[in-house]
Amino acid sequence: MLKRLLGLILILTVFQVHSQISGLVKDENGTPLPYVNIYTESGSTGTTTNEEGVYELKIIKEGNYTLVYQFLGYKTQRKNVQFNGDPVKLDISLRSESTSLAEVNINAGENPANRIIRNAIESRQANSEKLESFTADFYSRGLWRMKNAPEKILGQVVGDLGGGLDSTRSGIVYLSETISKIAYQKPDDFKEKIIASKVSGDDNGFSLNSAQEAYFSFYENTLDINSEIISPIADYAFNYYRYKLEGGFFDDQGNMINKILVTPKRENDRVFSGYVYIVEDLWQIYGIELTTTGQAVQVPPIEKLIFRQNYKYSEESDLYIQISQSVDFSFKIFGFGGDGRFTAVYSNYDFNPEFDKRTFGPEILSFESEANKKDSLYWQEVRPVPLTKEEISDYVRKDSIQEVRNTKKYQDSVDAVNNKFEVTDILFGYTYRNSWKDRSFSISAPITGVAFNTVQGWNIDLDVDYTQRTGDDQENYWRIYSNLNYGFNEERFRLSGGFEKKFNNFTRPNLRIEGGIAAEQINNREPISTILNDITTIFFERNYLKLYEKSYASIGYGQEVLNGLRLFGKLSWENRQALINHTDHVFVEWGDRTYTSNNPLEPQNFGSLPFEEHSLVKLDLRADINFGQKYMSYPNGRYRVYESKYPNLKLGFEKGVGGSEENYNYDQFKAEISQTIKLGNKGEFRYLANGGIFSNAENINLVDYRHFNGNQTRIGFGSYVGKFNLMPYYNFSTNQNYAELHAEHDFQGWVLGKLPLINQLNFNLILGAHRLATEGRNPYSEYSVGIDNLGFGKYRILRLDYVVSEFGGQREGAFIFGLKF
């Protein structure tokens, strides 16, 4: 307790000693104003007030300065200050800006706001292009509070989240800061060098606040906030918004600023509401106060997202440039909620940078050495937005908590409690941890491993795992694992396991050695999950799962050899043995319906086998190519940016050799290309195409056929791109050349959002098409129309599609019920 008190006194002392020009900004009633912009008239240095209205302005050189205090809705104020190196205390009171329609020229019969917005739309592209290239200093602070957090979520213990939750299960659970230098060049070149990074309660942590993720430009037609949200000055904005001019005022440059109320035409469109401030004649953005909802961005737990952006005029670029941004959010789900804010400050713009061919590349983010080791003195000297009392307290408290929790004594004491074996662990699994040495041993829950299929009857899976984390960041590891399976009707015990090692977190080399005996799906793409087969078998007498026994030994290795190119190779020996049903027990009678055999080629021939026992050596080589891959370089690893405007290409070669009979040997070349294309307000288009060429495969084993992701359950999971929702699991399996194409367009409200009444439901229309061509057979096609984002309140996890299939002149249709998590 004494140490925490001393730390708090030290930070408060440093807070005062290193303040240069500081103070409190209030309104005329004495209420502190958060996020007021304060900057020198030259624009070289700037800051904003914190949530308590307190500011600090870092001045490097002595001299006379004119400080500008700017805040939306208040009159801009200037103050002359003589700075001689000693701290200056300067409190400011801002007066409300009176917006007056008398200042605005209004033509009879015309909505003046429409004229202003129309001009802003026409100038949107030209104004955006004025930011063709620049460099700037960037500061970001992120804070996330939680209120009334539960003890457990879905059976998992929440804990106190690193000391963030108090006795009421409330408090700051995330607080971090970033200081970086950024460079930008149109159309999409970006580079960020993080100079300092700080995370409350983790002296080895790295802030998640990056400049690129914090950048939201309302000069773009849409803003990507999970969904594409329409800007109030988008080319097609009049299709989505109504505008009302509430008045105007003159800024410190003498320019007329129009305050325009933005109202959605349809509440549940992907839209904002609030105010946009437009500069008369220049038709540039002066400020933003806009709100969107979790319903609009289609993240239902979020209640609101409030964007505030402030701009100042730059003579260098002849443009009002963004100098600060805050994004406030609130959320609520499962009876608890919270709120938070991400703050960004931009300064020291250079609109004439000297970029060359080496300035930009695939690396968009990197860290300076020791970026996360800066002490409190450093942060107090450079932090542009002062901490609030709550944030100071959080840093001190969590640093103290971390110091205790990083000791061997504390970790051993926690492990001693958590490692106690209880009777319920027999059913729900057991984990033993040694946190100090970063190792763990676990046995899965037997109750979750219970399943039923017609080959084994009731069966049980048990996973045993020992993991050793290595390195300070715990990103690397090695582990030994095994799976034990017993089928009660089959009276057969199977054991398999292996060793895996991840060597580093940059190129991610991964070695895996496995072996044993296992029951696996004949379709190695595993289109039906164990739990889904349990449901269809137990309740509907549909045993879709088809198994065979594999005795095997394998070794595989993969790593990224070049940026965007990952190679993988695997060599294995396999002995395959066909299996038959060992039970015909029925839980629910369905008239004349009966189980099918375990032979997918002869489902009514219960004594038949799909293949003879045999062995084979298999070589599997793959290349995964991500064109134009961008990545972020952290000191502990390199992380790929998954969103890309380029396609992803996968190439593969599979070879069977050394078969117990020569006809089992074969070659297969295969390729796959996929891409997601964002189309702004019109939604998102996804496609996947793949194909393969077999050689010397006329009499190969069924296991080595190309199988396809069929579905006979009328239940879908996740994305449907790459799947057929009415195709029988094995009817189209082939050992000849094949090609398949999948395409799906999610309109994300572009269609249904325009229909009265229906637009209140916030559904998404999805159209899909799927086609398979195999050598020697007619093509198989599916077409679908679906509604996504179904559900109740915040729980939108359902989707419903009507799918029509066509093959050989026959057409069938059915509804598919989809689940997504």
XYZ file of N, CA and C in Angstrom, residues 368-505:
414
model
N 10.495 0.937 -32.651
C 11.851 1.325 -32.316
C 12.344 0.435 -31.176
N 13.637 0.213 -31.120
C 14.207 -0.605 -30.063
C 13.842 -0.035 -28.685
N 13.464 -0.928 -27.774
C 13.088 -0.549 -26.409
C 11.873 0.386 -26.364
N 11.001 0.297 -27.362
C 9.837 1.187 -27.403
C 8.932 0.991 -26.201
N 8.882 -0.211 -25.652
C 8.000 -0.466 -24.517
C 8.731 -0.373 -23.176
N 9.921 0.205 -23.182
C 10.705 0.315 -21.951
C 10.866 1.758 -21.478
N 10.104 2.688 -22.086
C 10.224 4.086 -21.692
C 9.646 4.281 -20.290
N 10.364 5.062 -19.461
C 9.905 5.269 -18.087
C 8.890 6.412 -18.006
N 8.371 6.632 -16.799
C 7.330 7.640 -16.604
C 7.837 9.043 -16.871
N 9.146 9.302 -16.648
C 9.700 10.618 -16.939
C 9.630 10.917 -18.433
N 9.974 9.920 -19.246
C 9.900 10.093 -20.698
C 8.471 10.413 -21.122
N 7.527 9.621 -20.616
C 6.141 9.812 -21.024
C 5.618 11.180 -20.593
N 6.042 11.641 -19.418
C 5.561 12.931 -18.972
C 6.108 14.067 -19.831
N 7.283 13.847 -20.413
C 7.883 14.869 -21.259
C 7.230 14.947 -22.640
N 6.757 13.805 -23.155
C 6.296 13.788 -24.547
C 4.791 13.596 -24.706
N 4.114 13.136 -23.654
C 2.684 12.844 -23.777
C 1.913 14.137 -24.055
N 1.221 14.225 -25.226
C 0.539 15.487 -25.556
C -0.765 15.693 -24.800
N -1.433 14.619 -24.403
C -2.696 14.731 -23.674
C -2.472 14.223 -22.258
N -2.613 15.077 -21.244
C -2.321 14.639 -19.871
C -3.266 13.536 -19.410
N -2.771 12.720 -18.521
C -3.594 11.662 -17.947
C -4.628 12.253 -16.997
N -5.751 11.573 -16.895
C -6.736 11.933 -15.878
C -6.322 11.287 -14.561
N -6.974 11.691 -13.484
C -6.674 11.090 -12.182
C -6.967 9.593 -12.197
N -8.044 9.227 -12.879
C -8.403 7.802 -12.976
C -7.321 7.022 -13.700
N -6.777 7.579 -14.775
C -5.745 6.891 -15.550
C -4.433 6.810 -14.787
N -4.080 7.892 -14.080
C -2.870 7.855 -13.248
C -2.988 6.753 -12.214
N -4.134 6.700 -11.555
C -4.359 5.686 -10.526
C -4.278 4.282 -11.109
N -4.812 4.101 -12.326
C -4.793 2.782 -12.953
C -3.370 2.338 -13.260
N -2.549 3.251 -13.793
C -1.150 2.908 -14.068
C -0.429 2.488 -12.795
N -0.581 3.287 -11.740
C 0.131 3.001 -10.488
C -0.335 1.677 -9.897
N -1.657 1.509 -9.835
C -2.199 0.300 -9.211
C -1.807 -0.953 -9.979
N -1.938 -0.911 -11.317
C -1.643 -2.120 -12.095
C -0.151 -2.419 -12.161
N 0.673 -1.367 -12.170
C 2.113 -1.613 -12.128
C 2.492 -2.304 -10.828
N 1.850 -1.884 -9.737
C 2.100 -2.505 -8.443
C 1.605 -3.950 -8.430
N 0.396 -4.151 -9.006
C -0.161 -5.510 -9.071
C 0.733 -6.411 -9.911
N 1.205 -5.869 -11.059
C 2.047 -6.676 -11.931
C 3.335 -7.089 -11.238
N 3.917 -6.163 -10.474
C 5.163 -6.471 -9.779
C 4.976 -7.647 -8.832
N 3.817 -7.668 -8.166
C 3.529 -8.782 -7.252
C 3.249 -10.067 -8.031
N 2.433 -9.943 -9.083
C 2.015 -11.137 -9.807
C 3.117 -11.749 -10.654
N 4.171 -11.006 -10.887
C 5.294 -11.558 -11.646
C 6.285 -12.322 -10.779
N 6.042 -12.378 -9.478
C 6.956 -13.098 -8.581
C 6.630 -14.580 -8.570
N 7.628 -15.367 -8.323
C 7.444 -16.819 -8.263
C 6.504 -17.195 -7.126
N 6.632 -16.490 -6.010
C 5.799 -16.808 -4.846
C 4.319 -16.651 -5.172
N 3.967 -15.550 -5.836
C 2.561 -15.314 -6.167
C 2.067 -16.346 -7.173
N 2.819 -16.573 -8.244
C 2.377 -17.506 -9.278
C 2.243 -18.916 -8.730
N 3.164 -19.302 -7.854
C 3.067 -20.631 -7.238
C 1.824 -20.731 -6.364
N 1.507 -19.643 -5.646
C 0.339 -19.693 -4.760
C -0.955 -19.794 -5.559
N -1.032 -19.063 -6.695
C -2.213 -19.146 -7.543
C -2.332 -20.535 -8.158
N -1.197 -21.076 -8.634
C -1.215 -22.420 -9.212
C -1.641 -23.458 -8.181
N -1.191 -23.268 -6.939
C -1.527 -24.245 -5.894
C -3.030 -24.338 -5.697
N -3.704 -23.209 -5.820
C -5.163 -23.198 -5.677
C -5.828 -23.805 -6.912
N -5.395 -23.345 -8.101
C -6.043 -23.797 -9.340
C -5.726 -25.239 -9.691
N -4.589 -25.745 -9.205
C -4.180 -27.107 -9.567
C -4.786 -28.183 -8.671
N -5.541 -27.783 -7.656
C -6.166 -28.780 -6.789
C -7.145 -29.632 -7.579
N -7.013 -30.921 -7.439
C -7.897 -31.842 -8.160
C -9.216 -31.976 -7.413
N -10.313 -31.810 -8.146
C -11.644 -31.934 -7.566
C -12.399 -33.054 -8.258
N -13.413 -33.558 -7.586
C -14.182 -34.680 -8.114
C -14.792 -34.328 -9.474
N -15.232 -33.081 -9.638
C -15.860 -32.677 -10.903
C -14.877 -32.701 -12.076
N -13.563 -32.663 -11.788
C -12.570 -32.705 -12.867
C -12.619 -34.028 -13.630
N -13.158 -35.073 -12.998
C -13.281 -36.361 -13.677
C -14.194 -36.226 -14.894
N -15.186 -35.356 -14.796
C -16.122 -35.140 -15.902
C -15.735 -33.965 -16.781
N -15.212 -32.912 -16.170
C -15.030 -31.657 -16.888
C -13.573 -31.343 -17.232
N -12.691 -32.292 -17.013
C -11.311 -32.102 -17.427
C -10.453 -31.473 -16.349
N -9.144 -31.593 -16.534
C -8.199 -31.112 -15.517
C -6.986 -30.497 -16.191
N -6.516 -29.382 -15.631
C -5.303 -28.730 -16.124
C -4.383 -28.427 -14.957
N -3.133 -28.799 -15.116
C -2.092 -28.475 -14.127
C -1.134 -27.481 -14.763
N -0.894 -26.350 -14.073
C -0.019 -25.320 -14.612
C 1.143 -25.023 -13.672
N 2.280 -24.760 -14.288
C 3.403 -24.155 -13.578
C 3.669 -22.830 -14.277
N 3.035 -21.767 -13.764
C 3.094 -20.467 -14.433
C 4.500 -19.898 -14.450
N 5.271 -20.152 -13.411
C 6.620 -19.604 -13.335
C 7.512 -20.163 -14.434
N 7.306 -21.424 -14.760
C 8.107 -22.061 -15.806
C 7.356 -22.175 -17.136
N 6.185 -21.560 -17.222
C 5.408 -21.500 -18.462
C 5.135 -22.876 -19.054
N 4.693 -23.778 -18.238
C 4.365 -25.116 -18.738
C 3.012 -25.544 -18.185
N 2.368 -26.435 -18.916
C 1.057 -26.900 -18.478
C 0.813 -28.323 -18.950
N -0.043 -29.011 -18.205
C -0.464 -30.367 -18.548
C -1.977 -30.400 -18.437
N -2.657 -30.930 -19.461
C -4.116 -30.921 -19.421
C -4.696 -32.217 -19.946
N -5.854 -32.573 -19.406
C -6.658 -33.698 -19.876
C -8.037 -33.139 -20.192
N -8.521 -33.387 -21.392
C -9.793 -32.811 -21.814
C -10.952 -33.381 -21.014
N -12.092 -32.706 -21.132
C -13.280 -33.127 -20.404
C -13.883 -34.374 -21.034
N -13.927 -35.493 -20.314
C -14.527 -36.709 -20.893
C -15.978 -36.508 -21.323
N -16.717 -35.672 -20.587
C -18.130 -35.502 -20.901
C -18.331 -34.857 -22.268
N -17.397 -33.979 -22.685
C -17.520 -33.345 -24.003
C -16.969 -34.234 -25.107
N -16.291 -35.329 -24.731
C -15.737 -36.238 -25.727
C -16.660 -37.392 -26.065
N -17.849 -37.427 -25.462
C -18.795 -38.514 -25.711
C -19.546 -38.245 -27.015
N -19.615 -39.255 -27.882
C -20.296 -39.114 -29.171
C -20.918 -40.445 -29.560
N -21.732 -40.400 -30.626
C -22.368 -41.626 -31.115
C -22.296 -41.668 -32.628
N -21.846 -42.794 -33.151
C -21.934 -43.047 -34.584
C -22.186 -44.531 -34.787
N -22.615 -44.909 -35.964
C -23.019 -46.298 -36.197
C -21.835 -47.253 -36.341
N -20.622 -46.723 -36.537
C -19.440 -47.592 -36.632
C -18.976 -48.006 -35.241
N -18.875 -47.056 -34.333
C -18.348 -47.330 -32.999
C -19.432 -47.438 -31.943
N -20.654 -46.988 -32.271
C -21.667 -46.858 -31.238
C -21.296 -45.672 -30.365
N -21.633 -45.769 -29.082
C -21.161 -44.731 -28.168
C -19.643 -44.822 -28.085
N -19.003 -43.670 -28.162
C -17.539 -43.651 -28.085
C -17.099 -42.430 -27.308
N -15.876 -42.475 -26.850
C -15.354 -41.381 -26.044
C -13.957 -41.003 -26.516
N -13.724 -39.695 -26.597
C -12.426 -39.122 -26.961
C -11.818 -38.460 -25.738
N -10.535 -38.644 -25.574
C -9.821 -38.001 -24.485
C -8.512 -37.454 -25.030
N -8.288 -36.149 -24.857
C -7.061 -35.503 -25.316
C -6.159 -35.206 -24.129
N -4.894 -35.541 -24.278
C -3.892 -35.267 -23.253
C -2.806 -34.406 -23.883
N -2.406 -33.325 -23.188
C -1.486 -32.362 -23.789
C -0.502 -31.852 -22.735
N 0.773 -31.793 -23.126
C 1.798 -31.142 -22.303
C 2.454 -30.063 -23.157
N 2.439 -28.802 -22.683
C 2.959 -27.674 -23.448
C 3.998 -26.911 -22.646
N 5.101 -26.590 -23.298
C 6.141 -25.758 -22.709
C 6.314 -24.509 -23.562
N 5.978 -23.353 -22.991
C 6.197 -22.085 -23.669
C 7.651 -21.680 -23.525
N 8.203 -21.045 -24.558
C 9.605 -20.650 -24.524
C 9.733 -19.182 -24.909
N 10.761 -18.517 -24.390
C 10.992 -17.107 -24.704
C 10.205 -16.204 -23.788
N 10.633 -14.939 -23.704
C 9.978 -13.979 -22.819
C 8.549 -13.698 -23.239
N 8.261 -13.753 -24.534
C 6.933 -13.397 -25.029
C 5.968 -14.575 -25.042
N 6.465 -15.791 -24.776
C 5.644 -17.002 -24.741
C 4.972 -17.303 -26.068
N 5.441 -16.697 -27.161
C 4.859 -16.951 -28.471
C 5.337 -18.283 -29.040
N 6.495 -18.736 -28.620
C 7.053 -19.991 -29.122
C 6.815 -21.102 -28.105
N 6.771 -22.310 -28.593
C 6.440 -23.417 -27.697
C 6.828 -24.745 -28.325
N 6.822 -25.767 -27.499
C 6.796 -27.138 -27.983
C 5.784 -27.888 -27.140
N 5.184 -28.902 -27.739
C 4.183 -29.652 -26.997
C 4.143 -31.098 -27.438
N 3.717 -31.937 -26.525
C 3.470 -33.350 -26.785
C 1.990 -33.597 -26.534
N 1.337 -34.275 -27.450
C -0.103 -34.443 -27.320
C -0.505 -35.846 -27.751
N -1.651 -36.280 -27.284
C -2.163 -37.601 -27.669
C -3.681 -37.594 -27.619
N -4.264 -38.513 -28.358
C -5.707 -38.691 -28.368
C -6.025 -40.150 -28.117
N -6.892 -40.392 -27.158
C -7.327 -41.745 -26.831
C -8.802 -41.858 -27.193
N -9.156 -42.903 -27.918
C -10.533 -43.081 -28.358
C -10.945 -44.533 -28.146
N -12.153 -44.696 -27.601
C -12.675 -46.051 -27.404
C -14.119 -46.104 -27.883
N -14.419 -47.098 -28.760
C -15.774 -47.326 -29.232
C -16.370 -48.503 -28.497
N -17.490 -48.280 -27.808
C -18.037 -49.311 -26.932
C -18.664 -50.461 -27.713
N -19.425 -50.175 -28.769
C -20.000 -51.255 -29.561
C -18.936 -51.944 -30.412
N -18.010 -51.189 -30.881
C -16.930 -51.738 -31.698
C -15.925 -52.492 -30.843
N -15.884 -52.138 -29.525
C -14.906 -52.701 -28.593
C -13.483 -52.534 -29.128
N -13.180 -51.293 -29.515
C -11.887 -51.004 -30.146
C -11.291 -49.756 -29.513
N -10.043 -49.890 -29.106
C -9.309 -48.797 -28.498
C -8.276 -48.289 -29.500
N -8.200 -46.960 -29.695
C -7.239 -46.369 -30.618
C -6.460 -45.268 -29.909
N -5.184 -45.186 -30.242
C -4.303 -44.197 -29.626
C -3.447 -43.537 -30.699
N -3.389 -42.206 -30.672
C -2.522 -41.470 -31.595
C -1.948 -40.265 -30.854
N -0.914 -39.692 -31.403
C -0.302 -38.547 -30.741
C 0.837 -37.986 -31.552
N 1.513 -37.013 -30.963
C 2.602 -36.406 -31.709
C 3.360 -35.366 -30.920
N 4.286 -34.752 -31.633
C 5.135 -33.700 -31.094
C 5.081 -32.517 -32.053
N 4.936 -31.304 -31.501
C 4.893 -30.100 -32.325
C 5.797 -29.042 -31.720
N 6.489 -28.316 -32.588
C 7.344 -27.233 -32.110
C 7.222 -26.033 -33.039
N 6.987 -24.868 -32.420
C 7.020 -23.593 -33.145
C 8.308 -22.885 -32.753
N 9.143 -22.558 -33.741
C 10.497 -22.098 -33.455
C 10.582 -20.588 -33.240
N 9.844 -19.817 -34.020
C 9.852 -18.369 -33.815
C 8.554 -17.780 -34.345
N 8.347 -16.497 -34.056
C 7.092 -15.848 -34.416
C 7.252 -14.872 -35.579
